[in-house]
Short mmCIF file of C-alpha atoms in Angstrom, two decimals:
data_model
loop_
_atom_site.label_atom_id
_atom_site.label_comp_id
_atom_site.label_asym_id
_atom_site.label_seq_id
_atom_site.Cartn_x
_atom_site.Cartn_y
_atom_site.Cartn_z
CA GLU A 1 108.87 90.33 83.07
CA ASP A 2 109.96 89.96 86.42
CA LYS A 3 108.27 86.93 88.32
CA VAL A 4 109.01 85.61 91.69
CA VAL A 5 106.46 82.42 91.96
CA GLN A 6 106.14 80.67 95.55
CA SER A 7 105.45 76.90 96.46
CA PRO A 8 103.57 74.59 97.19
CA LEU A 9 100.42 77.66 96.83
CA SER A 10 99.20 75.57 99.82
CA LEU A 11 100.51 73.52 102.64
CA VAL A 12 98.33 71.08 105.59
CA VAL A 13 100.87 69.71 107.70
CA HIS A 14 100.75 68.33 111.37
CA GLU A 15 101.70 70.28 114.42
CA GLY A 16 105.18 68.48 115.63
CA ASP A 17 106.11 68.95 111.52
CA THR A 18 108.68 70.38 109.40
CA VAL A 19 108.30 72.30 106.64
CA THR A 20 109.50 73.89 103.76
CA LEU A 21 108.10 76.40 101.26
CA ASN A 22 109.67 77.07 98.15
CA CYS A 23 110.19 80.77 96.13
CA SER A 24 112.19 80.65 92.41
CA TYR A 25 112.37 83.83 91.08
CA GLU A 26 113.56 85.76 87.68
CA VAL A 27 114.10 89.65 88.79
CA THR A 28 115.52 92.05 86.93
CA ASN A 29 119.06 93.61 88.95
CA PHE A 30 118.26 91.24 92.28
CA ARG A 31 118.78 93.53 95.29
CA SER A 32 117.30 91.43 98.64
CA LEU A 33 114.68 88.11 98.88
CA LEU A 34 112.41 89.46 102.00
CA TRP A 35 109.71 86.64 103.39
CA TYR A 36 106.85 87.74 105.28
CA LYS A 37 103.71 85.87 106.93
CA GLN A 38 100.08 87.32 106.47
CA GLU A 39 98.27 86.20 108.95
CA LYS A 40 94.83 87.72 108.81
CA LYS A 41 95.51 91.87 108.06
CA ALA A 42 99.15 93.02 106.60
CA PRO A 43 101.76 91.70 106.50
CA THR A 44 104.82 90.65 109.58
CA PHE A 45 108.56 91.45 108.26
CA LEU A 46 110.89 88.05 109.21
CA PHE A 47 113.57 87.74 106.80
CA MET A 48 115.92 89.94 104.02
CA LEU A 49 118.04 87.83 102.56
CA THR A 50 120.97 89.16 100.20
CA SER A 51 123.62 87.04 99.85
CA SER A 52 124.46 82.89 98.88
CA GLY A 53 124.40 80.64 101.22
CA ILE A 54 124.47 82.65 104.12
CA GLU A 55 121.14 80.69 106.76
CA LYS A 56 118.87 83.74 108.41
CA LYS A 57 117.72 82.19 110.97
CA SER A 58 114.74 83.20 114.06
CA GLY A 59 113.40 80.75 116.56
CA ARG A 60 112.21 77.61 114.73
CA LEU A 61 112.24 79.72 111.75
CA SER A 62 115.35 79.57 108.97
CA SER A 63 115.29 80.73 105.31
CA ILE A 64 118.32 80.63 102.77
CA LEU A 65 118.85 82.28 99.67
CA ASP A 66 120.44 80.83 96.15
CA LYS A 67 121.83 83.69 93.78
CA LYS A 68 123.19 80.50 91.23
CA GLU A 69 119.87 78.75 90.60
CA LEU A 70 117.70 81.99 91.61
CA PHE A 71 115.70 80.15 94.74
CA SER A 72 115.23 80.65 98.46
CA ILE A 73 113.37 78.73 101.01
CA LEU A 74 111.62 78.81 104.74
CA ASN A 75 111.56 75.77 106.48
CA ILE A 76 110.12 76.03 110.08
CA THR A 77 110.59 73.80 112.04
CA ALA A 78 108.63 71.68 115.11
CA THR A 79 105.48 73.24 113.90
CA GLN A 80 103.30 74.75 116.18
CA THR A 81 99.31 75.91 115.15
CA GLY A 82 100.89 79.70 115.65
CA ASP A 83 102.38 78.75 112.46
CA SER A 84 99.12 79.38 110.52
CA ALA A 85 98.77 82.10 108.15
CA VAL A 86 101.05 82.62 104.46
CA TYR A 87 103.97 83.02 103.75
CA LEU A 88 105.06 85.70 101.12
CA CYS A 89 108.58 86.21 98.74
CA ALA A 90 109.55 88.93 97.36
CA VAL A 91 112.16 89.97 95.59
CA LEU A 92 113.41 93.70 95.54
CA GLY A 93 114.99 94.80 91.58
CA ARG A 94 115.77 96.66 89.12
CA ASP A 95 113.60 100.70 90.43
CA ASP A 96 113.98 99.62 93.95
CA LYS A 97 110.17 97.88 93.14
CA ILE A 98 109.48 94.98 95.45
CA ILE A 99 108.09 91.92 93.76
CA PHE A 100 105.46 89.83 95.68
CA GLY A 101 104.58 86.19 94.83
CA LYS A 102 101.20 84.71 95.51
CA GLY A 103 102.15 83.27 99.04
CA THR A 104 101.98 80.19 100.19
CA ARG A 105 98.97 79.26 102.46
CA LEU A 106 100.19 76.95 105.52
CA HIS A 107 97.80 75.11 107.97
CA ILE A 108 98.47 73.79 111.11
CA LEU A 109 96.89 70.74 112.37
CA PRO A 110 96.48 70.25 116.55
CA ASP B 1 104.41 104.12 119.84
CA GLY B 2 106.27 104.24 116.05
CA GLY B 3 103.75 102.45 113.08
CA ILE B 4 101.68 103.09 110.32
CA THR B 5 97.97 103.85 110.29
CA GLN B 6 95.45 102.86 107.80
CA SER B 7 92.02 104.53 107.27
CA PRO B 8 89.17 103.30 107.10
CA LYS B 9 89.03 100.04 108.18
CA TYR B 10 86.21 99.15 105.78
CA LEU B 11 85.04 101.45 103.10
CA PHE B 12 81.92 101.12 100.26
CA ARG B 13 82.07 102.93 97.35
CA LYS B 14 78.79 103.47 94.99
CA GLU B 15 79.29 102.83 91.07
CA GLY B 16 81.20 106.76 89.78
CA GLN B 17 82.51 107.36 92.99
CA ASN B 18 85.29 108.45 93.88
CA VAL B 19 87.79 107.31 97.52
CA THR B 20 90.56 108.18 99.23
CA LEU B 21 91.86 105.63 101.65
CA SER B 22 94.66 107.94 104.23
CA CYS B 23 98.02 106.41 105.52
CA GLU B 24 99.74 108.15 107.92
CA GLN B 25 102.95 106.59 109.15
CA ASN B 26 104.77 108.50 112.34
CA LEU B 27 108.41 106.49 111.42
CA ASN B 28 110.31 109.48 110.07
CA HIS B 29 110.88 106.65 106.54
CA ASP B 30 111.19 108.96 103.61
CA ALA B 31 109.45 106.03 101.00
CA MET B 32 106.26 105.53 101.32
CA TYR B 33 103.66 102.28 99.38
CA TRP B 34 100.78 101.36 97.69
CA TYR B 35 99.91 97.62 97.47
CA ARG B 36 96.61 96.10 96.41
CA GLN B 37 95.65 92.33 97.36
CA ASP B 38 93.24 90.24 95.72
CA PRO B 39 92.31 86.94 97.17
CA GLY B 40 95.03 84.12 95.90
CA GLN B 41 97.37 86.97 94.38
CA GLY B 42 100.00 88.49 95.83
CA LEU B 43 100.11 92.05 97.03
CA ARG B 44 100.44 94.53 93.14
CA LEU B 45 102.64 97.24 93.41
CA ILE B 46 99.80 100.74 92.92
CA TYR B 47 102.75 103.74 93.61
CA TYR B 48 105.48 104.15 96.15
CA SER B 49 107.16 107.82 96.69
CA GLN B 50 110.50 108.23 97.81
CA ILE B 51 110.34 111.49 99.09
CA VAL B 52 107.21 114.79 99.45
CA ASN B 53 106.91 115.77 96.56
CA ASP B 54 107.28 113.13 94.25
CA PHE B 55 105.49 110.08 93.45
CA GLN B 56 106.36 106.70 90.59
CA LYS B 57 103.77 104.62 88.76
CA GLY B 58 103.89 100.83 90.59
CA ASP B 59 102.54 98.28 88.09
CA ILE B 60 98.99 98.49 88.33
CA ALA B 61 98.33 102.29 88.89
CA GLU B 62 95.50 102.74 86.08
CA GLY B 63 92.22 103.91 88.12
CA TYR B 64 94.41 105.62 90.74
CA SER B 65 95.45 108.62 92.12
CA VAL B 66 97.74 109.39 94.99
CA SER B 67 99.78 112.84 97.25
CA ARG B 68 102.85 113.01 98.72
CA GLU B 69 102.54 116.01 100.53
CA LYS B 70 103.94 115.78 103.41
CA LYS B 71 106.20 112.52 105.46
CA GLU B 72 104.03 111.53 107.38
CA SER B 73 101.18 111.19 104.86
CA PHE B 74 100.13 109.07 101.71
CA PRO B 75 96.81 109.00 100.66
CA LEU B 76 95.79 107.11 98.16
CA THR B 77 92.29 108.02 95.82
CA VAL B 78 90.57 105.27 94.26
CA THR B 79 88.81 106.88 91.45
CA SER B 80 86.26 105.93 89.57
CA ALA B 81 87.91 104.51 86.31
CA GLN B 82 89.03 101.55 88.44
CA LYS B 83 86.19 99.12 87.65
CA ASN B 84 87.43 96.49 89.92
CA PRO B 85 88.19 97.80 92.91
CA THR B 86 86.74 95.58 95.61
CA ALA B 87 90.40 94.32 97.27
CA PHE B 88 92.23 94.75 100.16
CA TYR B 89 94.56 97.72 100.11
CA LEU B 90 97.85 98.00 101.80
CA CYS B 91 100.06 101.11 103.02
CA ALA B 92 103.45 100.19 103.58
CA SER B 93 107.11 102.68 104.55
CA SER B 94 110.60 102.46 104.20
CA ILE B 95 113.52 103.89 105.79
CA GLY B 96 115.31 105.00 102.65
CA VAL B 97 115.68 104.16 98.88
CA LEU B 98 118.40 102.71 99.52
CA LEU B 99 117.95 100.56 102.63
CA GLN B 100 114.19 99.82 101.18
CA GLU B 101 114.31 96.17 101.67
CA THR B 102 112.89 97.20 105.31
CA GLN B 103 108.82 97.61 104.69
CA TYR B 104 107.11 98.90 107.29
CA PHE B 105 102.61 97.35 106.59
CA GLY B 106 99.74 99.23 107.80
CA PRO B 107 97.01 97.18 108.77
CA GLY B 108 95.32 97.92 105.02
CA THR B 109 91.68 99.16 103.97
CA ARG B 110 89.17 96.77 102.76
CA LEU B 111 87.67 98.64 100.05
CA LEU B 112 83.60 96.70 99.14
CA VAL B 113 81.78 98.16 95.59
CA LEU B 114 77.63 97.68 96.82
#
C-alpha cells in the first residue's frame, strides 16, 4: 500500500531557530514530491521535487529529495512566528493519484 | 482574479440528508479533485476528474458522488450513506493530468452533522 510518513508530527521551537521536517514515502511509480504549507484553511504550494539531489530554495525555505532512500526534507532557517503552520508532504504516484502525509504541526515561539 | 471558489463556507447536515458542496474554478484547468481532511489526518482523495464528463474514485469514495458537466464546476454530494461526514472538504484543480503536480486549492467547506 502506498504511504507517505512525515516526522515529527509536531514541533515547537523559538524564533530564529532552524528546523528540518522529514517526509519518507513508499509509492508505486513515483513521479514527484510536493510540499505545502497549511495555516488556517487551504494548503498553499511550496515546492515540487522530481529529481534527486537538486535543492529547491525560496527565501528561508529549502527542500531536497533523495529518491534512493525515498525521503525528502524541508528546511526553514531563521524561523519567524509567521512560519507557524502545518506542513504537508504529498507524493504523486501511479494513476496520477496524490497521497498526502499527516503533516507536521510547527509552532514558533516568539 | 482567477481562482477556485467553494461554497458554502460552513454546512450543516441533518441525519439522512444529502448535501451538495460547490466547487468552481476559472483557471481553465482540466483536472479537479475533492479531498477530505479530518483532525490529525492528512488529506484523503475522494474523487477526481481529469476531463469533463469523466471522473474517478479516490481512496474514500463510498458515500459520496460527483458530477463534471462543465469544465468549471465539480460539485460533491455527501449522501446519507456517508456515516461520518463531519470534516473539512477541500476542492483543488490543476492544469492537466500530465502537469498535475501543482494543485491549486479552494478555501474549503466545513461540514457538520446536526
